[in-house]
Each structure stands twice: as structure tokens, then as C-alpha cells.
Short mmCIF file of C-alpha atoms in Angstrom, two decimals:
data_model
loop_
_atom_site.label_atom_id
_atom_site.label_comp_id
_atom_site.label_asym_id
_atom_site.label_seq_id
_atom_site.Cartn_x
_atom_site.Cartn_y
_atom_site.Cartn_z
CA MET A 138 -0.13 0.22 -0.18
CA GLU A 139 0.97 3.56 -0.41
CA LYS A 140 3.62 4.74 2.04
CA GLN A 141 2.20 7.37 4.69
CA VAL A 142 5.29 9.63 5.36
CA SER A 143 2.89 12.66 6.42
CA ARG A 144 2.14 10.41 9.62
CA LYS A 145 4.40 11.03 12.61
CA ASN A 146 3.84 7.64 14.57
CA VAL A 147 5.74 5.82 17.24
CA VAL A 148 6.09 1.88 18.36
CA VAL A 149 7.97 1.72 21.84
CA ILE A 150 9.31 -1.82 22.03
CA MET A 151 10.52 -2.39 25.90
CA SER A 152 11.76 -6.07 26.97
CA ASP A 153 12.70 -7.13 30.19
CA GLU A 154 16.24 -7.76 31.74
CA HIS A 155 17.97 -7.65 28.41
CA ASN A 156 21.71 -7.20 29.12
CA PRO A 157 23.03 -4.92 26.03
CA MET A 158 26.06 -7.01 25.72
CA TYR A 159 23.91 -9.74 24.52
CA LEU A 160 23.38 -8.30 20.97
CA GLY A 161 25.03 -9.36 17.76
CA ARG A 162 25.28 -5.70 17.04
CA ALA A 163 27.17 -5.00 20.60
CA GLY A 164 29.96 -7.41 18.84
CA HIS A 165 29.13 -10.61 20.97
CA PRO A 166 30.78 -13.63 19.71
CA PHE A 167 27.94 -15.61 19.23
CA ILE A 168 24.39 -14.14 19.95
CA LYS A 169 22.10 -14.23 17.46
CA THR A 170 19.95 -11.51 17.52
CA PRO A 171 19.20 -10.32 13.35
CA HIS A 172 16.24 -8.39 13.66
CA LEU A 173 17.67 -6.01 16.26
CA ASP A 174 20.98 -5.93 14.39
CA ALA A 175 19.03 -5.13 11.52
CA LEU A 176 17.38 -2.40 13.00
CA ALA A 177 20.10 -0.67 14.15
CA ARG A 178 21.62 -0.50 10.90
CA ARG A 179 18.41 1.20 9.93
CA GLY A 180 18.73 3.71 12.78
CA ALA A 181 20.83 4.75 15.81
CA SER A 182 22.33 2.46 18.53
CA PHE A 183 22.85 4.05 21.98
CA THR A 184 25.93 2.29 23.40
CA ASP A 185 25.84 4.00 26.95
CA ALA A 186 22.18 4.01 27.76
CA TYR A 187 21.32 3.27 31.58
CA THR A 188 18.36 2.86 33.92
CA PRO A 189 17.37 4.94 36.55
CA SER A 190 16.99 1.63 38.98
CA PRO A 191 17.86 -1.79 38.24
CA ILE A 192 14.89 -3.42 39.20
CA CYS A 193 11.31 -3.73 36.99
CA VAL A 194 9.11 -1.45 38.84
CA PRO A 195 11.10 1.55 39.70
CA ALA A 196 12.77 1.45 36.61
CA ARG A 197 9.30 1.29 34.59
CA ALA A 198 7.45 4.43 36.84
CA ALA A 199 10.81 6.45 35.94
CA PHE A 200 10.53 5.48 32.28
CA ALA A 201 6.96 6.39 32.32
CA THR A 202 7.20 9.87 34.07
CA GLY A 203 10.56 10.76 33.30
CA MET A 204 11.59 11.39 36.89
CA ARG A 205 14.45 9.80 39.05
CA VAL A 206 13.17 7.07 41.51
CA HIS A 207 13.90 9.28 44.41
CA GLN A 208 11.49 12.20 43.16
CA THR A 209 8.66 9.67 42.55
CA ARG A 210 9.25 7.53 45.59
CA HIS A 211 8.38 4.08 43.51
CA TRP A 212 11.03 2.48 45.63
CA ASP A 213 11.05 -1.34 45.09
CA ASN A 214 8.54 -3.91 43.42
CA ALA A 215 6.11 -3.35 45.73
CA SER A 216 5.33 0.37 44.87
CA PRO A 217 4.23 0.46 41.34
CA TYR A 218 3.26 3.48 39.31
CA THR A 219 -0.73 4.22 39.46
CA GLY A 220 -0.90 7.17 37.16
CA THR A 221 1.39 10.14 39.21
CA PRO A 222 3.61 12.35 38.52
CA GLU A 223 1.89 12.50 34.78
CA SER A 224 3.47 10.07 32.52
CA TRP A 225 4.52 10.72 28.35
CA GLY A 226 1.07 9.11 27.75
CA HIS A 227 -0.66 11.54 29.60
CA VAL A 228 0.90 14.36 27.55
CA LEU A 229 -0.07 12.33 24.31
CA GLN A 230 -3.89 12.18 25.57
CA ARG A 231 -3.92 16.06 26.17
CA ASN A 232 -2.82 16.70 22.55
CA ALA A 233 -5.07 13.92 21.49
CA VAL A 234 -2.72 11.40 20.37
CA ARG A 235 -3.76 7.84 20.19
CA VAL A 236 -1.52 6.12 22.58
CA GLU A 237 -2.45 2.49 23.59
CA SER A 238 -0.28 -0.41 25.23
CA ILE A 239 -0.07 -4.12 24.51
CA GLY A 240 1.97 -6.47 26.92
CA LYS A 241 3.99 -5.89 30.26
CA LEU A 242 3.83 -2.42 32.30
CA HIS A 243 4.00 -3.61 35.82
CA TYR A 244 1.94 -0.83 37.45
CA ARG A 245 -0.43 -1.43 40.18
CA ASN A 246 -3.48 -2.29 37.73
CA ALA A 247 -5.16 -2.11 34.59
CA THR A 248 -8.02 0.63 36.24
CA ASP A 249 -5.62 3.60 37.02
CA PRO A 250 -5.31 6.12 34.72
CA VAL A 251 -1.62 5.84 33.65
CA GLY A 252 -1.95 7.65 30.37
CA PHE A 253 -3.29 4.85 27.85
CA ASP A 254 -6.59 4.92 25.74
CA ARG A 255 -6.31 1.30 26.31
CA GLU A 256 -4.31 -1.47 27.59
CA HIS A 257 -4.37 -4.81 25.62
CA LEU A 258 -2.96 -8.09 27.47
CA PRO A 259 -1.65 -5.73 30.40
CA MET A 260 0.55 -7.59 32.77
CA HIS A 261 1.00 -5.69 36.23
CA VAL A 262 2.11 -6.60 39.77
CA VAL A 263 0.58 -9.36 41.70
CA GLY A 264 -2.56 -7.76 43.84
CA GLY A 265 -1.93 -4.63 43.16
CA HIS A 266 0.85 -4.39 45.82
CA GLY A 267 3.21 -6.49 43.99
CA MET A 268 6.43 -8.26 45.85
CA VAL A 269 5.98 -6.69 49.43
CA TRP A 270 8.10 -9.03 51.16
CA GLY A 271 11.27 -7.70 49.09
CA SER A 272 10.37 -4.15 51.14
CA ILE A 273 11.59 -5.78 54.16
CA ARG A 274 15.07 -3.85 54.40
CA ASP A 275 17.66 -3.37 57.39
CA PRO A 276 18.06 -6.09 58.22
CA ILE A 277 16.68 -7.64 54.89
CA LEU A 278 14.15 -11.07 54.91
CA PRO A 279 16.46 -13.63 53.37
CA ILE A 280 14.27 -15.37 50.52
CA GLY A 281 14.82 -19.18 51.97
CA GLU A 282 13.68 -22.05 50.74
CA GLY A 283 10.89 -22.67 48.24
CA LYS A 284 10.22 -21.17 44.70
CA ARG A 285 13.71 -20.75 42.71
CA MET A 286 13.98 -17.20 41.45
CA LEU A 287 15.20 -18.37 38.12
CA GLY A 288 12.48 -20.95 37.37
CA GLU A 289 11.84 -24.76 38.35
CA ASN A 290 12.44 -25.75 35.10
CA ILE A 291 15.68 -24.28 33.51
CA GLY A 292 16.46 -25.23 29.86
CA PRO A 293 14.53 -25.84 26.46
CA GLY A 294 10.47 -25.75 26.89
CA GLU A 295 7.64 -23.00 26.98
CA SER A 296 6.57 -21.37 30.15
CA PRO A 297 3.72 -18.92 30.50
CA TYR A 298 6.64 -16.25 29.57
CA THR A 299 7.16 -17.33 26.16
CA GLU A 300 3.21 -17.89 25.63
CA TYR A 301 2.44 -14.72 26.81
CA ASP A 302 5.46 -12.88 24.53
CA ARG A 303 3.92 -14.86 21.46
CA ALA A 304 0.36 -13.54 22.45
CA VAL A 305 1.74 -10.09 22.87
CA THR A 306 3.46 -10.07 19.76
CA HIS A 307 0.54 -11.41 17.90
CA THR A 308 -1.76 -8.64 19.39
CA ALA A 309 0.80 -6.02 18.30
CA VAL A 310 1.05 -7.12 14.66
CA GLU A 311 -3.09 -7.25 14.13
CA TRP A 312 -3.23 -3.96 16.05
CA LEU A 313 -0.79 -2.31 13.20
CA ARG A 314 -2.23 -4.13 10.61
CA ASP A 315 -5.23 -2.07 11.79
CA ALA A 316 -3.58 1.05 12.19
CA ALA A 317 -2.63 1.03 8.44
CA HIS A 318 -5.85 1.65 7.88
CA ASP A 319 -6.98 4.73 10.19
CA ASP A 320 -5.61 8.35 9.38
CA ARG A 321 -4.82 8.94 13.06
CA PRO A 322 -1.27 9.36 14.02
CA PHE A 323 -0.29 6.67 16.91
CA VAL A 324 1.64 6.15 19.74
CA LEU A 325 2.11 2.36 20.34
CA TYR A 326 3.78 0.89 23.44
CA VAL A 327 4.52 -2.76 23.46
CA GLY A 328 5.90 -4.80 26.38
CA LEU A 329 7.82 -7.94 25.85
CA VAL A 330 9.37 -10.11 28.69
CA ALA A 331 12.23 -12.08 27.34
CA PRO A 332 15.03 -12.92 28.44
CA HIS A 333 13.56 -12.27 31.83
CA PHE A 334 13.68 -15.34 33.92
CA PRO A 335 12.39 -18.26 34.20
CA LEU A 336 15.30 -19.41 32.09
CA THR A 337 12.96 -21.62 29.86
CA ALA A 338 13.46 -21.09 26.22
CA PRO A 339 11.56 -22.64 23.29
CA GLN A 340 13.51 -25.87 21.56
CA GLU A 341 14.11 -24.08 18.45
CA PHE A 342 15.98 -20.94 20.00
CA PHE A 343 17.53 -23.21 22.60
CA ASP A 344 19.25 -25.53 19.79
CA LEU A 345 20.96 -22.38 18.26
CA TYR A 346 23.35 -22.81 21.20
CA LYS A 347 23.43 -26.31 22.07
CA ASP A 348 26.98 -26.76 20.94
CA VAL A 349 28.05 -23.38 22.19
CA ASN A 350 31.20 -23.46 24.66
CA VAL A 351 30.12 -21.23 27.48
CA PRO A 352 32.46 -18.67 28.59
CA GLU A 353 33.47 -18.70 32.25
CA ALA A 354 31.59 -15.94 34.39
CA LYS A 355 33.92 -13.38 35.58
CA LEU A 356 34.70 -12.66 38.99
CA HIS A 357 33.33 -15.78 40.51
CA PRO A 358 33.56 -16.33 43.99
CA ASN A 359 34.71 -19.95 43.56
CA ALA A 360 37.60 -18.41 41.43
CA GLY A 361 38.87 -16.52 44.65
CA ALA A 362 36.98 -13.05 43.70
CA VAL A 363 35.57 -11.37 46.74
CA ARG A 364 32.28 -9.27 46.52
CA HIS A 365 31.82 -5.93 47.75
CA PRO A 366 30.10 -6.45 50.84
CA TRP A 367 26.56 -4.47 49.97
CA VAL A 368 26.46 -7.21 47.07
CA GLU A 369 27.36 -10.22 49.04
CA THR A 370 24.50 -9.04 51.18
CA TYR A 371 22.31 -9.25 48.07
CA ALA A 372 23.93 -12.70 47.09
CA GLN A 373 23.04 -14.32 50.22
CA CYS A 374 19.45 -12.83 50.26
CA ILE A 375 18.65 -14.35 46.75
CA PRO A 376 21.49 -17.75 46.24
CA ASN A 377 20.77 -18.15 42.84
CA GLU A 378 24.11 -19.88 41.86
CA GLU A 379 23.93 -22.14 44.78
CA ARG A 380 20.33 -23.47 43.83
CA PHE A 381 21.33 -24.99 40.31
CA ARG A 382 20.76 -28.64 40.81
CA SER A 383 23.76 -29.73 38.53
CA ALA A 384 26.46 -28.31 36.30
CA GLN A 385 24.57 -29.27 33.29
CA GLU A 386 21.71 -26.97 34.74
CA ARG A 387 23.65 -24.27 35.36
CA ARG A 388 25.24 -24.44 31.71
CA ASN A 389 21.19 -24.71 30.52
CA ALA A 390 20.65 -21.27 32.56
CA PHE A 391 23.30 -19.75 30.10
CA LEU A 392 22.07 -21.17 27.23
CA ALA A 393 18.53 -20.40 27.93
CA TYR A 394 19.33 -16.88 28.46
CA TYR A 395 20.96 -16.51 25.12
CA ALA A 396 17.86 -18.36 23.66
CA LEU A 397 15.57 -16.09 25.21
CA CYS A 398 17.57 -13.13 23.69
CA SER A 399 16.95 -14.86 20.34
CA PHE A 400 13.39 -15.44 21.00
CA LEU A 401 12.89 -11.63 21.74
CA ASP A 402 14.97 -10.51 18.59
CA ASP A 403 12.60 -13.10 16.52
CA ASN A 404 9.53 -11.21 17.86
CA VAL A 405 10.76 -7.77 17.58
CA GLY A 406 11.32 -8.69 13.95
CA LYS A 407 7.90 -9.78 13.75
CA ILE A 408 6.65 -6.26 14.73
CA VAL A 409 9.13 -4.50 12.41
CA SER A 410 8.34 -6.54 9.59
CA THR A 411 4.77 -5.75 10.00
CA LEU A 412 5.39 -1.91 10.05
CA ASP A 413 7.42 -2.58 6.56
CA GLN A 414 4.33 -4.75 4.98
CA THR A 415 1.68 -2.06 5.68
CA GLY A 416 3.88 0.88 4.55
CA LEU A 417 4.21 2.18 7.95
CA PHE A 418 7.91 2.22 8.45
CA ASP A 419 8.61 5.62 6.85
CA SER A 420 6.26 7.43 8.79
CA THR A 421 7.24 5.51 12.30
CA HIS A 422 9.88 5.88 14.65
CA VAL A 423 10.73 2.77 16.31
CA VAL A 424 12.08 2.54 19.60
CA TYR A 425 13.79 -0.50 21.45
CA THR A 426 14.89 -0.67 25.11
CA SER A 427 14.68 -2.44 28.04
CA ASP A 428 13.85 -1.91 31.89
CA HIS A 429 17.46 -3.02 32.96
CA GLY A 430 19.76 -5.73 32.44
CA ASP A 431 20.82 -9.32 34.01
CA ASN A 432 24.18 -10.40 36.05
CA VAL A 433 24.10 -13.74 33.65
CA GLY A 434 26.60 -15.49 36.13
CA ALA A 435 28.89 -12.20 36.35
CA ARG A 436 30.31 -12.33 40.08
CA GLY A 437 28.45 -15.48 40.78
CA LEU A 438 25.10 -13.36 40.33
CA TRP A 439 21.76 -13.68 38.20
CA GLY A 440 18.86 -11.48 37.75
CA LYS A 441 19.30 -7.56 38.27
CA SER A 442 19.88 -5.59 41.47
CA THR A 443 23.34 -4.34 41.35
CA LEU A 444 25.27 -1.21 40.19
CA TYR A 445 27.61 -3.04 37.47
CA GLN A 446 27.39 -2.69 34.05
CA GLU A 447 25.65 -6.00 33.41
CA THR A 448 22.50 -4.58 35.32
CA VAL A 449 22.29 -0.89 34.89
CA LYS A 450 23.00 -0.53 31.30
CA VAL A 451 20.34 -1.20 28.88
CA PRO A 452 20.08 -1.42 24.94
CA MET A 453 18.64 1.16 23.12
CA ILE A 454 18.08 1.51 19.37
CA VAL A 455 15.95 4.44 17.76
CA ALA A 456 15.05 4.32 14.69
CA GLY A 457 12.99 6.53 12.24
CA PRO A 458 12.59 9.55 9.83
CA ARG A 459 14.32 11.99 11.62
CA LEU A 460 17.30 10.05 12.27
CA PRO A 461 20.70 8.84 10.33
CA ILE A 462 20.98 5.72 9.29
CA GLY A 463 23.43 2.91 10.90
CA VAL A 464 25.17 5.32 13.44
CA THR A 465 26.08 4.82 16.94
CA CYS A 466 26.22 7.23 19.75
CA ASP A 467 28.47 6.79 22.85
CA THR A 468 26.94 9.92 24.58
CA PRO A 469 25.53 8.24 28.07
CA VAL A 470 21.56 8.30 27.77
CA ASP A 471 18.92 7.19 30.58
CA LEU A 472 15.57 5.54 30.43
CA ILE A 473 14.17 8.94 31.62
CA ASP A 474 15.42 10.36 28.05
CA MET A 475 12.64 8.59 26.77
CA TYR A 476 10.16 11.19 28.29
CA PRO A 477 11.01 13.85 26.33
CA THR A 478 12.29 11.43 23.23
CA ILE A 479 8.70 9.99 22.83
CA LEU A 480 7.13 13.45 22.94
CA ASP A 481 9.49 14.96 20.35
CA VAL A 482 9.39 12.00 17.85
CA ALA A 483 5.59 12.41 17.99
CA GLY A 484 5.71 15.93 17.16
CA LEU A 485 5.00 17.79 20.41
CA ARG A 486 6.78 20.55 22.05
CA TRP A 487 8.38 18.40 24.52
CA LYS A 488 10.49 21.24 26.11
CA ASP A 489 7.47 22.82 27.23
CA GLU A 490 6.35 19.61 29.04
CA MET A 491 9.40 19.00 30.89
CA ALA A 492 8.37 20.66 34.31
CA GLY A 493 11.78 20.35 35.85
CA ARG A 494 12.67 16.75 34.92
CA PRO A 495 15.91 16.01 34.05
CA GLY A 496 15.73 13.94 30.91
CA TRP A 497 16.57 15.40 27.28
CA SER A 498 15.76 13.92 23.75
CA VAL A 499 18.24 11.48 22.35
CA LEU A 500 17.52 13.02 19.00
CA ARG A 501 18.80 16.56 20.07
CA LEU A 502 22.00 15.37 22.18
CA ASP A 503 24.17 17.47 19.91
CA GLU A 504 22.32 20.59 21.68
CA LEU A 505 23.82 19.61 25.39
CA PRO A 506 27.02 21.31 25.83
CA ASN A 507 29.77 19.03 26.90
CA ALA A 508 27.68 15.97 26.23
CA GLN A 509 30.45 13.38 26.64
CA GLN A 510 30.71 14.30 30.39
CA ARG A 511 26.86 14.31 31.02
CA VAL A 512 26.25 12.69 34.16
CA ILE A 513 23.89 9.61 34.83
CA VAL A 514 22.46 8.12 37.85
CA SER A 515 20.84 4.87 39.12
CA GLU A 516 19.78 3.78 42.35
CA TYR A 517 18.65 1.00 43.98
CA HIS A 518 16.43 0.60 47.15
CA ALA A 519 14.90 -2.86 46.79
CA THR A 520 15.51 -6.50 47.52
CA GLY A 521 18.47 -7.78 49.34
CA SER A 522 19.61 -4.39 49.99
CA ASN A 523 20.29 -3.11 53.54
CA THR A 524 20.99 0.38 52.60
CA ALA A 525 20.76 2.54 49.19
CA GLY A 526 23.13 2.35 46.37
CA PHE A 527 23.56 4.85 43.61
CA MET A 528 25.54 4.56 40.52
CA VAL A 529 27.13 7.93 38.78
CA ARG A 530 28.56 7.78 35.43
CA LYS A 531 30.40 10.61 34.21
CA GLY A 532 32.77 10.22 31.20
CA ARG A 533 35.39 7.76 31.63
CA TRP A 534 34.56 7.26 35.42
CA LYS A 535 31.73 4.93 36.98
CA TYR A 536 31.22 5.36 40.45
CA HIS A 537 29.23 3.16 43.02
CA TYR A 538 27.96 5.04 46.63
CA TYR A 539 26.43 2.68 48.96
CA VAL A 540 25.17 4.23 52.22
CA ARG A 541 27.22 2.75 55.06
CA PHE A 542 29.56 0.86 53.00
CA ALA A 543 32.68 1.75 51.35
CA PRO A 544 32.28 3.02 47.52
CA GLU A 545 33.65 1.60 44.40
CA LEU A 546 35.15 3.26 41.38
CA PHE A 547 35.88 2.19 37.70
CA ASP A 548 37.82 3.44 35.05
CA LEU A 549 35.26 2.22 31.94
CA GLU A 550 38.06 3.70 29.71
CA THR A 551 40.83 0.98 30.70
CA ASP A 552 38.53 -1.32 32.72
CA PRO A 553 35.17 -1.78 30.82
CA GLY A 554 34.06 -5.00 32.58
CA GLU A 555 35.02 -3.31 36.11
CA LEU A 556 37.43 -6.22 37.06
CA ARG A 557 39.63 -3.53 39.12
CA ASP A 558 37.95 -1.42 41.87
CA LEU A 559 40.17 2.19 42.25
CA SER A 560 38.26 3.70 45.16
CA ALA A 561 41.51 2.41 47.75
CA ILE A 562 44.34 3.81 45.54
CA PRO A 563 45.19 7.19 47.12
CA GLN A 564 45.87 8.95 43.44
CA TYR A 565 42.35 8.44 42.79
CA LEU A 566 40.90 10.59 45.86
CA PRO A 567 40.46 13.46 43.45
CA VAL A 568 38.27 11.61 41.28
CA LEU A 569 35.97 9.79 44.09
CA ALA A 570 35.78 13.20 45.61
CA ASP A 571 34.09 14.84 42.31
CA MET A 572 32.15 11.93 41.58
CA GLU A 573 30.47 12.27 45.13
CA ARG A 574 29.84 15.82 44.43
CA GLU A 575 28.08 14.95 41.42
CA LEU A 576 25.82 12.56 43.18
CA ARG A 577 25.10 15.06 45.78
CA ARG A 578 24.02 17.68 43.25
CA VAL A 579 21.48 15.25 42.10
CA CYS A 580 20.57 14.17 45.76
CA ASP A 581 21.54 13.62 49.47
CA PRO A 582 22.06 9.68 49.48
CA GLU A 583 21.52 9.59 53.20
CA ALA A 584 18.45 11.40 53.01
CA VAL A 585 16.76 9.58 50.08
CA ASP A 586 17.96 5.93 51.87
CA ALA A 587 15.87 7.17 55.26
CA GLN A 588 12.69 8.38 53.07
CA ALA A 589 13.08 5.07 51.12
CA LYS A 590 12.90 3.09 54.45
CA GLN A 591 10.30 5.36 56.28
CA ASP A 592 7.88 4.97 53.23
CA GLN A 593 8.66 1.16 53.11
CA THR A 594 8.17 0.59 56.84
CA ALA A 595 5.03 2.48 56.73
CA PHE A 596 3.89 0.18 53.89
CA ILE A 597 4.52 -2.68 55.74
CA ASP A 598 3.02 -1.65 58.96
CA SER A 599 -0.25 -0.84 56.68
CA LEU A 600 -0.81 -4.43 55.81
CA GLY A 601 0.05 -5.85 59.17
CA GLY A 602 3.58 -5.62 59.80
CA ARG A 603 6.80 -7.61 58.78
CA ASP A 604 5.28 -11.12 59.61
CA ALA A 605 2.51 -10.37 57.93
CA ALA A 606 4.39 -8.65 54.79
CA ALA A 607 7.17 -11.53 54.80
CA GLN A 608 4.34 -13.80 52.84
CA MET A 609 3.10 -11.46 50.49
CA GLY A 610 4.01 -11.31 46.95
CA GLU A 611 6.09 -13.67 44.14
CA ARG A 612 9.31 -15.08 44.93
CA GLY A 613 9.97 -15.46 41.24
CA ALA A 614 8.55 -13.90 38.47
CA THR A 615 5.33 -12.23 38.16
CA PRO A 616 2.78 -14.60 36.46
CA PRO A 617 1.65 -13.32 33.19
CA PRO A 618 -2.20 -12.59 32.70
CA LYS A 619 -3.82 -15.70 30.73
CA THR A 620 -3.39 -15.52 27.03
CA LYS A 621 -4.83 -17.46 24.03
CA ILE A 622 -3.40 -16.48 20.41
CA ALA A 623 -6.37 -16.54 17.81
CA ALA A 624 -6.17 -19.30 15.17
#
């Protein structure tokens, strides 16, 4: 059909727990992501993109509102977004732009006014309150025995999550086919779950990696590495590595993560192919990103919840009519930049809608003075942490500030794998001082830590206290809604 070049459409695809190193485009030696690689060749890849928080609910609330976690006080997986502060969806609605969602949001429920005209197959936190046990901190509540976080069946197969992603993708494809016959411009958000655990991957994708020689995980305690005490607390709270039943099952965990990245890629490919088939691609900006990354065995850790590159970095690809083709941008960016970016590509006056929000449209990074020294902050106040942790990225330096614990400092220019903490070396004291000053320009970390704990304690007390809260919420992955793909 005829291309509709006058329209300003946006498709935002957000996955869950996608470590950006696991992309062919990122130079991974064997990961197969042909569709995401092709999308990157049609637009811009942001190699230094970060999450505002390395855990689902706070990251998604920040993504929606364009505000930092400590600004909105969505601290953990039991404090979901309810519709305030205003989201980019609300701005689109006020400007009469059609805006709908399909798939995972991880907000409170489907009735809150979060900024979508309609939610299709929405996945929200369980019971409207989510993982309350994870709000118990200082001292933390160890996860103990019972359901394994990574899943009971690790390896090839289907799970409710893979079934859900298939249904979300099918619904998105049908939605776009219908939209091609509608003159109204639109913004469509698509929330996919892979490669989030459970680590069960469809056989056809698992088979892509069955002969792979799995690389040794870096900085593993079994090889003599010593984890930072703040990180060790998290590791003891959720002991994933210790709960593999065999060496083969541990290998399967790696293969399943690789396979889920390829499964995700296949679903993204179906969505982008539909844009091409319907003639919508030339009038549509496509954004691909994730809410946070995954440790994938590094330091003996799985899941998110640390401040290392594996979990605080996210993939980010933006393709569309107003972007150069096949470029790579290493200016640091943040998921909170998606608030102005989505408004910008939708054709709105985004600067008029910021109201003190710290983000910037990624299409206009050349307008920022000294952009390479832009400061990015991520923070964590959730499961397995007795105290708050803050990450600061500025230029070549990456700094971790842990309340009541010693900091960490890494030179990403000479040590991109964060193998050597420089914080105890006297010559780096001026760098440490500068990075702490940058953090304190953004917030008072001790005051934020105290506020988070005050809010979490009040919430726990409202539910009957610590003992009652300890029994509330999933120990593993949030269950998706029941779905069925039409024949």
C-alpha cells in the first residue's frame, strides 16, 4: 500500500532484563539477534544507555514519568506506578494523540489512569501491591527455601512467559495492520518479557546454542573473587548460583538466557516486519530498549539488583524518519530520556512538558553542552539491600556510592569489565570526591535512604507488619495474565 509519510507514529518496544552485551550488534561473538541488528542498521544505537534503577517497577515508573526514583518514591517492586506524576502518555492524551499499550507494564492495575487510551493484555504487579516481602530491609528478609527465582525448569521448553510474549507479539501485529487503515497518528507501547527469567526457552531457539562453549563467568567467588559487602548481602538474600541442581543445569541457564534473547529478537522482527509490510515504517519512529539488564552469572549473580554494567546498562535503538542510518552514539543516555524523546518524535513541543524533569530527547544530544561528560545516576532501594546504592556515570568514570559501605570506582576507558576497583588507591581520591559531589548535586543519598525506608516501613505496617508482609508477593517471576492466540 502507499506509504504514509505525513504521519508521525511511534512504536516503543520494551523488553525485560536484556543485558545489552547480548546483542550481535554489540559485538557479542555468538549471540544471534539478526532483527535487532537490522533495526540498528536502520537507525541509531546508543551504546551507553542506563536504567534509573536495576529492578523492574522503579525503572518502569521512571520510564513513564521521566523522573528519578527518589523524586517519585517508587522504591521497589511493591510500589508500582498508579498514574502520578504525569506520564508521557498523559501528555499525548492531552494533545489528542492516540496512545495504547500491549503487554507488560508492571504498574498497579488496569484501572489506574496511567496515560493509555486502552491497555491490551496488560501485565501488572500481583494484587496491586506486588512483591511486598522485598520491601523488608535493614535487616533484609532472606528469600529462603521454596520457589527458585530463576524457575523450576531451566532449559528448553515453553513457559507462561514465552506464551505471553507470543500473544503480545500477535496482538501488536494485528493492531498495526488495523492502524495502517486509520488516518490517525499513534503511539503504541509494546511490553515483551523475554529474556527475563524463568530461564526456559523455546526449543528452536535453545537449539541455536546447544553446541556453544559457555565462557567462564567473570569474578566468580569460586575462583577467588571477593564480592563487595553490599553486593554480598544481595547474594545471600537470593542465592541463585547455589541452587542449581547440577553443572548441566547451570550450563542450561546460560544457554536459556542466550536463547531467550534470540526469542525476543524474533518477536521484535515480527513487529518491525509488519511496519514494513503495511507501509508504516517510513512514517514511524521505532524505539527498542529494556527496563534493566541481567548479571547472567557474573560475580556468581543472576537477575538484576546490582550497580555493575551488566544490570544498570540497557540496550537502546531508535530508528525513524528523522534519524541518520546506521550510526552509533556513545553519549550517555538514560531511560528517563524516553519521556522527552517519545514526545519529540511524536511531533510535540517536548521542552514545554518537562516541568523540571532531568531528561533530554536523544534526537537532540548535539544541543547539550559537553555531552560526553553528562552525568547519569541510577539508584537501588529494593530486595536484598540493607541500604541504598547509587551509581554515577561521568565520562570515563563509574562510581558506586553505598550508604554505610565503602564506595567503588571504575575507569571504564581502561577497564570496561569493571575488574579493578580503584576506590582505595590514593591517587584516585580527587576523582572519588568529584563523583560524590556530582551525586550530591542530584540528591542527598543518606536522606533518600531514610525516606525510602520510612515509606517502606509505613507500607509494611499498613499491611499488618513484618510477619504479614513476609508472606506477600511472588518469590520468582510475576505471573502473566492468561492469554490465547487466535487461530
